[in-house]
Short mmCIF file of C-alpha atoms in Angstrom, two decimals:
data_model
loop_
_atom_site.label_atom_id
_atom_site.label_comp_id
_atom_site.label_asym_id
_atom_site.label_seq_id
_atom_site.Cartn_x
_atom_site.Cartn_y
_atom_site.Cartn_z
CA MET A 1433 0.24 0.03 0.13
CA GLN A 1434 2.97 2.29 0.83
CA VAL A 1435 4.13 1.54 -2.82
CA ILE A 1436 0.45 2.20 -4.40
CA SER A 1437 0.05 5.66 -2.49
CA ARG A 1438 3.48 7.16 -3.56
CA LYS A 1439 2.60 6.24 -6.85
CA PHE A 1440 -0.69 7.73 -6.70
CA ARG A 1441 0.67 11.11 -4.83
CA TRP A 1442 3.30 11.28 -7.96
CA PHE A 1443 0.39 10.89 -10.43
CA LEU A 1444 -1.47 13.31 -8.87
CA LEU A 1445 1.58 15.62 -9.17
CA ALA A 1446 1.97 15.46 -12.40
CA LEU A 1447 -1.81 15.68 -13.52
CA THR A 1448 -1.25 18.94 -11.42
CA MET A 1449 2.09 20.04 -13.36
CA GLY A 1450 0.54 18.81 -16.65
CA ALA A 1451 -2.45 21.25 -15.84
CA SER A 1452 -0.06 24.22 -15.00
CA THR A 1453 1.46 23.74 -18.30
CA LEU A 1454 -1.50 23.56 -20.36
CA VAL A 1455 -3.22 26.75 -18.95
CA HIS A 1456 -0.27 28.75 -19.30
CA ALA A 1457 0.29 27.12 -23.37
CA GLN A 1458 -3.04 28.65 -24.10
CA GLY A 1459 -1.93 32.02 -23.82
CA LYS A 1460 -1.39 33.07 -27.71
CA LEU A 1461 1.09 36.38 -28.08
CA GLY A 1462 -0.27 38.35 -30.89
CA PHE A 1463 0.32 42.34 -32.04
CA ASP A 1464 -1.62 44.53 -33.85
CA ARG A 1465 -0.33 48.03 -35.39
CA ASN A 1466 -1.29 50.74 -37.81
CA ASP A 1467 0.49 50.35 -40.99
CA TYR A 1468 0.99 47.03 -42.69
CA PRO A 1469 4.63 46.07 -41.60
CA GLY A 1470 5.25 44.25 -44.92
CA ASP A 1471 5.51 40.60 -46.33
CA ALA A 1472 9.17 39.98 -45.04
CA ALA A 1473 8.87 41.31 -41.19
CA LEU A 1474 5.22 39.52 -40.77
CA ARG A 1475 6.96 36.09 -42.17
CA ALA A 1476 9.93 36.65 -39.30
CA ALA A 1477 7.42 37.58 -36.87
CA LYS A 1478 5.31 34.60 -37.35
CA SER A 1479 7.54 32.14 -34.79
CA ARG A 1480 6.80 34.48 -31.91
CA PHE A 1481 3.31 35.84 -33.18
CA ALA A 1482 -0.24 33.60 -33.19
CA PHE A 1483 -2.31 36.55 -34.67
CA THR A 1484 -1.98 40.17 -35.66
CA GLY A 1485 -4.56 42.51 -36.53
CA TYR A 1486 -6.16 43.98 -39.43
CA TRP A 1487 -7.84 46.61 -40.13
CA LEU A 1488 -11.11 47.23 -42.50
CA ASN A 1489 -10.79 51.02 -42.56
CA ASN A 1490 -8.49 53.59 -41.90
CA PRO A 1491 -6.60 53.05 -38.66
CA PRO A 1492 -6.59 56.24 -36.21
CA GLY A 1493 -4.83 59.33 -37.42
CA GLU A 1494 -3.90 57.66 -40.94
CA THR A 1495 -5.80 58.76 -44.50
CA GLY A 1496 -4.88 55.43 -45.72
CA ASN A 1497 -5.27 51.53 -45.24
CA THR A 1498 -2.10 49.23 -45.99
CA TRP A 1499 -3.93 46.26 -44.67
CA VAL A 1500 -6.37 46.26 -47.84
CA GLY A 1501 -5.82 42.93 -50.33
CA LYS A 1502 -3.88 41.31 -47.55
CA ARG A 1503 -5.58 38.59 -45.91
CA THR A 1504 -4.85 35.91 -47.89
CA THR A 1505 -1.01 36.37 -47.35
CA ILE A 1506 -1.46 36.95 -43.90
CA ARG A 1507 -3.78 33.49 -43.76
CA GLY A 1508 -1.07 31.62 -45.68
CA MET A 1509 1.35 32.66 -43.05
CA GLY A 1510 -0.34 30.77 -40.23
CA TYR A 1511 -1.78 33.75 -38.80
CA GLY A 1512 -4.95 34.33 -37.37
CA PHE A 1513 -7.03 37.43 -36.85
CA LEU A 1514 -7.52 40.74 -35.15
CA ILE A 1515 -10.53 42.26 -37.38
CA LEU A 1516 -10.43 45.86 -36.47
CA TRP A 1517 -12.65 48.84 -37.31
CA ASN A 1518 -11.94 52.18 -36.68
CA GLY A 1519 -15.13 53.73 -34.23
CA LYS A 1520 -15.99 56.92 -34.69
CA ARG A 1521 -15.17 59.40 -31.60
CA ASP A 1522 -17.67 61.63 -29.46
CA ALA A 1523 -16.38 64.98 -31.20
CA GLN A 1524 -17.63 62.82 -34.53
CA ILE A 1525 -20.62 61.45 -33.41
CA LYS A 1526 -21.53 65.27 -32.08
CA ALA A 1527 -20.95 66.50 -35.35
CA ALA A 1528 -22.94 63.96 -37.17
CA ALA A 1529 -25.62 64.88 -34.91
CA LYS A 1530 -25.57 68.32 -35.73
CA ARG A 1531 -25.78 67.34 -39.36
CA GLY A 1532 -29.19 64.88 -38.57
CA VAL A 1533 -28.00 62.08 -38.28
CA LYS A 1534 -28.55 60.26 -34.81
CA PRO A 1535 -25.52 58.37 -32.98
CA GLU A 1536 -27.73 54.54 -33.40
CA GLN A 1537 -28.16 55.55 -36.98
CA LEU A 1538 -24.50 56.48 -37.77
CA GLY A 1539 -23.66 53.10 -35.72
CA LYS A 1540 -25.87 50.88 -37.98
CA ARG A 1541 -24.48 52.61 -40.41
CA GLU A 1542 -20.96 51.90 -39.81
CA GLY A 1543 -21.28 48.58 -38.60
CA THR A 1544 -22.82 47.71 -41.93
CA ALA A 1545 -19.99 48.57 -43.99
CA ALA A 1546 -17.86 47.33 -41.47
CA VAL A 1547 -19.48 43.79 -42.67
CA ALA A 1548 -19.43 44.57 -46.33
CA ALA A 1549 -15.46 45.69 -45.82
CA ALA A 1550 -15.20 42.62 -44.00
CA LYS A 1551 -16.45 40.41 -46.73
CA ARG A 1552 -14.52 42.22 -49.27
CA GLU A 1553 -11.80 41.14 -47.83
CA GLY A 1554 -12.48 37.49 -47.79
CA PHE A 1555 -13.47 36.94 -43.73
CA PRO A 1556 -16.27 34.16 -43.29
CA ALA A 1557 -19.98 35.07 -41.81
CA GLY A 1558 -19.40 34.74 -37.88
CA ALA A 1559 -15.70 35.94 -37.86
CA VAL A 1560 -15.56 38.52 -34.80
CA ILE A 1561 -15.18 42.28 -36.06
CA PHE A 1562 -13.99 44.85 -33.24
CA VAL A 1563 -14.99 48.27 -33.23
CA ASP A 1564 -12.31 50.51 -32.05
CA LEU A 1565 -13.59 52.94 -29.24
CA GLU A 1566 -10.57 55.17 -28.31
CA GLU A 1567 -12.14 57.24 -25.63
CA GLY A 1568 -12.08 55.53 -22.51
CA GLY A 1569 -14.45 55.89 -18.86
CA ARG A 1570 -18.30 55.44 -18.85
CA LEU A 1571 -19.60 55.98 -22.13
CA LEU A 1572 -21.44 59.47 -22.81
CA GLU A 1573 -25.33 58.42 -24.00
CA GLU A 1574 -24.47 59.21 -27.48
CA GLN A 1575 -21.51 57.02 -27.73
CA ARG A 1576 -23.36 54.25 -26.41
CA ALA A 1577 -26.23 54.72 -28.87
CA TYR A 1578 -23.23 54.70 -31.41
CA ALA A 1579 -21.30 51.52 -30.24
CA LEU A 1580 -24.66 49.53 -29.65
CA GLY A 1581 -25.94 50.43 -32.89
CA TRP A 1582 -23.14 49.11 -34.66
CA THR A 1583 -22.75 46.10 -32.51
CA GLU A 1584 -26.09 45.48 -33.24
CA ALA A 1585 -25.81 45.89 -36.81
CA VAL A 1586 -22.81 43.58 -37.25
CA ALA A 1587 -24.77 41.20 -35.68
CA ALA A 1588 -27.55 41.36 -37.90
CA ALA A 1589 -25.70 40.67 -41.04
CA GLY A 1590 -24.66 37.37 -39.44
CA TYR A 1591 -20.98 38.65 -37.89
CA THR A 1592 -19.85 38.28 -34.15
CA PRO A 1593 -19.75 42.14 -32.49
CA GLY A 1594 -17.05 43.08 -30.86
CA ALA A 1595 -15.43 46.01 -29.29
CA TYR A 1596 -11.96 47.57 -28.39
CA CYS A 1597 -11.89 49.39 -25.50
CA SER A 1598 -10.53 50.39 -22.11
CA GLY A 1599 -10.23 48.36 -19.51
CA GLN A 1600 -8.24 50.89 -16.92
CA PRO A 1601 -10.72 51.86 -14.17
CA VAL A 1602 -11.39 55.21 -14.20
CA ASP A 1603 -12.34 57.12 -10.75
CA GLU A 1604 -15.62 58.46 -10.94
CA GLY A 1605 -15.76 59.85 -7.31
CA GLY A 1606 -17.46 58.41 -4.10
CA GLY A 1607 -15.39 54.94 -4.59
CA VAL A 1608 -16.96 54.42 -7.82
CA HIS A 1609 -14.60 52.63 -10.54
CA ILE A 1610 -15.65 52.02 -14.07
CA THR A 1611 -14.03 50.42 -17.76
CA THR A 1612 -15.52 51.35 -20.67
CA ALA A 1613 -15.53 47.22 -20.73
CA GLU A 1614 -17.48 47.05 -17.73
CA ASP A 1615 -20.21 49.65 -19.26
CA ILE A 1616 -20.70 47.81 -22.33
CA SER A 1617 -21.35 44.74 -20.87
CA THR A 1618 -23.74 46.23 -18.37
CA TRP A 1619 -25.50 47.70 -21.08
CA VAL A 1620 -25.87 44.79 -23.29
CA LYS A 1621 -27.20 42.96 -20.51
CA LYS A 1622 -29.70 45.68 -19.28
CA LEU A 1623 -30.84 45.77 -22.97
CA LYS A 1624 -30.92 42.14 -23.70
CA LEU A 1625 -28.67 43.05 -26.80
CA HIS A 1626 -26.23 40.24 -28.78
CA GLU A 1627 -22.89 39.35 -26.97
CA VAL A 1628 -20.09 41.58 -27.52
CA VAL A 1629 -16.49 40.38 -27.42
CA LEU A 1630 -13.96 42.24 -25.52
CA TRP A 1631 -10.70 43.02 -26.54
CA VAL A 1632 -9.46 45.31 -23.58
CA CYS A 1633 -6.51 48.00 -23.47
CA GLN A 1634 -4.89 47.38 -19.74
CA TYR A 1635 -1.12 48.72 -20.02
CA THR A 1636 -0.85 50.23 -16.67
CA CYS A 1637 2.02 48.77 -15.10
CA ALA A 1638 2.47 47.24 -11.47
CA PRO A 1639 1.88 48.07 -8.90
CA ALA A 1640 -0.77 50.17 -10.27
CA GLY A 1641 -1.96 47.79 -12.98
CA PRO A 1642 -1.19 44.26 -13.90
CA ALA A 1643 0.39 44.59 -16.94
CA PRO A 1644 3.94 43.37 -17.70
CA GLY A 1645 5.17 46.08 -19.89
CA CYS A 1646 6.77 44.93 -23.17
CA VAL A 1647 7.47 41.79 -22.77
CA LEU A 1648 7.75 38.91 -25.09
CA ASN A 1649 6.45 36.23 -22.67
CA ALA A 1650 2.72 36.05 -23.03
CA PRO A 1651 0.93 36.89 -19.47
CA ARG A 1652 -2.00 35.38 -18.46
CA LEU A 1653 -5.37 36.88 -20.00
CA SER A 1654 -7.09 36.28 -16.47
CA ASP A 1655 -4.74 38.72 -15.33
CA SER A 1656 -6.39 41.63 -17.42
CA GLY A 1657 -8.98 42.72 -14.99
CA THR A 1658 -11.50 42.22 -17.05
CA PRO A 1659 -12.76 38.92 -16.14
CA ASN A 1660 -15.19 38.14 -19.93
CA ALA A 1661 -12.41 39.93 -21.73
CA THR A 1662 -10.94 37.59 -24.86
CA VAL A 1663 -7.87 39.95 -25.91
CA TRP A 1664 -5.57 42.17 -23.76
CA GLN A 1665 -3.68 44.62 -25.10
CA PHE A 1666 -0.86 44.66 -22.50
CA ALA A 1667 1.59 46.80 -24.18
CA GLN A 1668 0.92 49.98 -26.58
CA SER A 1669 3.24 52.08 -28.22
CA PRO A 1670 4.65 54.79 -27.80
CA ARG A 1671 3.82 54.11 -23.62
CA ARG A 1672 2.08 56.45 -21.78
CA PRO A 1673 4.55 57.77 -19.06
CA GLU A 1674 2.13 58.06 -16.74
CA ASN A 1675 0.91 54.28 -16.69
CA THR A 1676 4.56 52.63 -17.34
CA ALA A 1677 7.49 54.58 -15.20
CA SER A 1678 7.60 51.16 -12.89
CA CYS A 1679 8.41 49.03 -16.61
CA ALA A 1680 9.65 52.03 -18.83
CA LYS A 1681 13.11 49.74 -19.13
CA THR A 1682 10.87 46.92 -21.00
CA TYR A 1683 10.36 49.51 -23.73
CA ALA A 1684 13.13 51.05 -26.45
CA THR A 1685 14.61 54.22 -25.14
CA ASP A 1686 12.18 56.11 -27.67
CA GLY A 1687 9.19 54.65 -25.72
CA GLU A 1688 8.19 52.39 -28.64
CA CYS A 1689 7.79 48.20 -28.34
CA TYR A 1690 9.64 46.10 -30.25
CA VAL A 1691 10.33 42.46 -31.52
CA PRO A 1692 13.84 41.28 -32.17
CA GLU A 1693 12.23 39.40 -35.42
CA MET A 1694 10.83 43.03 -36.70
CA PRO A 1695 13.66 45.72 -35.89
CA GLY A 1696 12.31 48.95 -36.06
CA VAL A 1697 8.80 48.15 -36.48
CA HIS A 1698 7.07 49.25 -33.31
CA VAL A 1699 3.63 47.33 -31.94
CA ASP A 1700 1.16 46.67 -29.63
CA LEU A 1701 0.90 43.67 -27.58
CA ASN A 1702 -1.81 41.08 -27.17
CA VAL A 1703 -2.59 38.19 -25.89
CA SER A 1704 -5.62 35.80 -25.94
CA ASN A 1705 -6.15 32.05 -25.18
CA SER A 1706 -7.05 31.61 -28.87
CA PRO A 1707 -4.83 31.49 -31.89
CA ASP A 1708 -7.39 33.12 -33.77
CA PRO A 1709 -9.64 35.85 -31.78
CA SER A 1710 -11.47 36.97 -34.52
CA ARG A 1711 -11.83 33.46 -35.96
CA GLY A 1712 -10.88 35.12 -39.60
CA ARG A 1713 -9.20 32.19 -41.11
#
């Protein structure tokens, strides 16, 4: 019985170690950036990354989109996707309202356009399309109407709506803290809308936040601070000094995040438990 018990203990230990290894192995590293890095750079980085961002329209601050027409090439290299649509900011939503276009109407119009772009690029029905919501904190009424109009239009067209949004808590006073991700989830549940897949941005480094900085070992998705997140962007280029002072040394001296396989090409780093978070292959 002594021998059997010892063997059984070793068996339990092996199972525990195996489970830990499995959980760690599930974290897949990916990146996103505004500009397409080039075929050669992307091919070189495949040993590092499982998935990449893919813009359907002009990225923030850009006048063109260099990702258009690259899906087949990227898929051929074995990458998964984070499919992105650059959403409207609050000032743009308000400007449209002054022209007679209501926020929800604008969101539906853009959600429909996002689906049309996804189809042109060859992404399959059911793929997750993320609307890029750059402004954090609790959504203003017009922002919420736009965002949920967008997500509902995407769902109605046979694709899966997602949102790239802030997972960084904003202090509203009186002990109340809110993230954009929490706010979206609350309203989706309250209004009984289609589920929205969350890609959260939380790059505040310890001890104030969970982010490790510009590191190439994928952190655990569960450490993002958003329990229902599918993707966590944990490092951003350029870094924000007020959020990353404690991990500044993990970034380059110019404040950007680089990987050895793509010298001179700065990236944002992401982790997901899926090698293809948008199911875009």
